[in-house]
Amino acid sequence: MTYATINPYTNELVKQFPDATDEEVEQAIAQADAAFRSWRESSFAVRAAVMNKAASLLRGAKNDYAKLLTLEMGKVTAEAEAEVELSARIFEYYAKNAETLLQPEKLPVDDPAKGEFTVVHEPLGVLLAVEPWNFPYYQIARVIAPQLSAGNTVLLKHASNVPQSAAAFERLMREAGLPAGGFKNLYATRAQVERILNDPRVHGVAFTGGEAAGAVIAAQAAKALKKSTMELGGADAFVVLADADLDKTVKWAVFGRHWNGGQVCCSSKRIIVVDEIYDDFMELYEKGVAALRAGDPFDPATTLQPLSSKKAADDLKGQVRQAVEHGAKAREVGPKVPSKGAFFQPTILTAVGPDNPAYRWEFFGPVSMIFRAKDEADAIRIANDSSFGLGGSVFTSDVKHGAEVAAKISTGMVFVNHPTMVKADIPFGGIRRSGYGRELTGLGIKEFVNHKVIGIPDIDAAF
Ligand code: NAP
């Protein structure tokens, strides 16, 4: 039995859940397929009503939904409530915009007198979503709001440490009026995930998680000739230029690196500061990190949550040890974090050279890699010297110039004077080893639709 809630603040096992049986998996696929046949015929107004209802149910029970996140993966209450709100906004975004985003597109053909050619966007059918634990609700909403709005149906395999959050979202969609089979959570094993992908009734997979699992799922999908989207890891650059407002920049850097306990794909994991202001930045940054308070994530005074599990904390310790063995300098910062639970002492890593394997790693927790850049051009070079390509940011008082620098950073998302942003109305995704495809907005809703041509050529046109 792998699915279990283990409170990362106490390391206590709260509840276990049996794996799905093969019969349950078969029944879920059959129901999702049957549901698709009627759901695809439903109007955008009907789908929008379900989305809006889901949003209002989330808001109506915000505290209860948030509590589950805090219990299962340690998110501090304020951030857990913000995640519930963000999920509600994603549902509302698609309630409002899905119909417009999927409008048929009349093609501007050479000679309109010779006929009319239109691309329509039709749903594909049953999809599989495989999701990580770091944003248990938001990650689901990011897939099901667009895909259900497009007329698809969805099966979910969530991370094994957030089984109650997964079940809560299935209940939510049922209560919001989604027909049975439209969205089903399965405590699926890895073998069952592969079987689902190979089932002819399933038409694609949206995966979010680490590179290793992404490569496995992408290969399985490719072998079955199914469409996939990959939202993988990142090591976002946080570039600080000489004219940046240091106080505000440091506040954003501390937040960008430590929100969600530093366990965000688009955390500011590589802070790159130009030589001129490096020492001043470091002094303020260290103070900012030292001011974080680790503790009970249910306590409003806590600003640093435990990691998601004891194993995650042990793995991160191993990564820091290896970085140091290869020449990096590690400095633990701030008051000692609690010894009980999955806490990790905030750590600043410097002197991480390009020949250190850690230079290309993602540290999933409160570990800041800080680089001194000679100048702006060097900062851009370091920012781009990464296997990942998810997000990034540039801090400067000259926002016009910030946008010019942003244009030179090679990732899926770059923000001026803000760590990589997560919003309902901005697309999300990356390049290189951060994956492919996009979630949210019109890009996300069009990932799993058939862009079908309906052509009406003039019957009298010459053969
Ligand atoms: P993970 O280990 O890759 O797990 C993600 C999901 O994949 C979980 O549901 C996991 O299930 C499942 N899984 C793992 N191996 C599998 C396999 N061989 N077959 C089928 N399913 C498999 O990632 P994680 O540690 O939970 O999440 C952290 C990673 O996700 C980080 O790298 C982070 O940057 C990335 N992430 C990316 C984004 C983005 O949008 N780009 C967003 C959030 C997180 P089990 O729990 O049962 O193993």
mmCIF file of C-alpha atoms in Angstrom, residues 21 60 125 214 225 254 319 366 368 378 405 427:
data_model
loop_
_atom_site.group_PDB
_atom_site.id
_atom_site.type_symbol
_atom_site.label_atom_id
_atom_site.label_comp_id
_atom_site.label_asym_id
_atom_site.label_seq_id
_atom_site.Cartn_x
_atom_site.Cartn_y
_atom_site.Cartn_z
ATOM 1 C CA THR A 21 -7.665 -2.788 -8.158
ATOM 2 C CA GLY A 60 -17.274 28.448 0.520
ATOM 3 C CA GLY A 125 -11.739 11.963 -25.181
ATOM 4 C CA GLY A 214 8.586 12.653 -16.852
ATOM 5 C CA LEU A 225 1.412 7.132 -29.833
ATOM 6 C CA VAL A 254 13.625 35.520 0.070
ATOM 7 C CA GLN A 319 22.505 16.914 -2.462
ATOM 8 C CA PRO A 366 15.270 26.091 1.168
ATOM 9 C CA SER A 368 19.801 29.180 -2.262
ATOM 10 C CA ASP A 378 27.766 37.671 -17.501
ATOM 11 C CA VAL A 405 17.178 41.540 -20.561
ATOM 12 C CA PRO A 427 0.267 30.433 -19.386
#
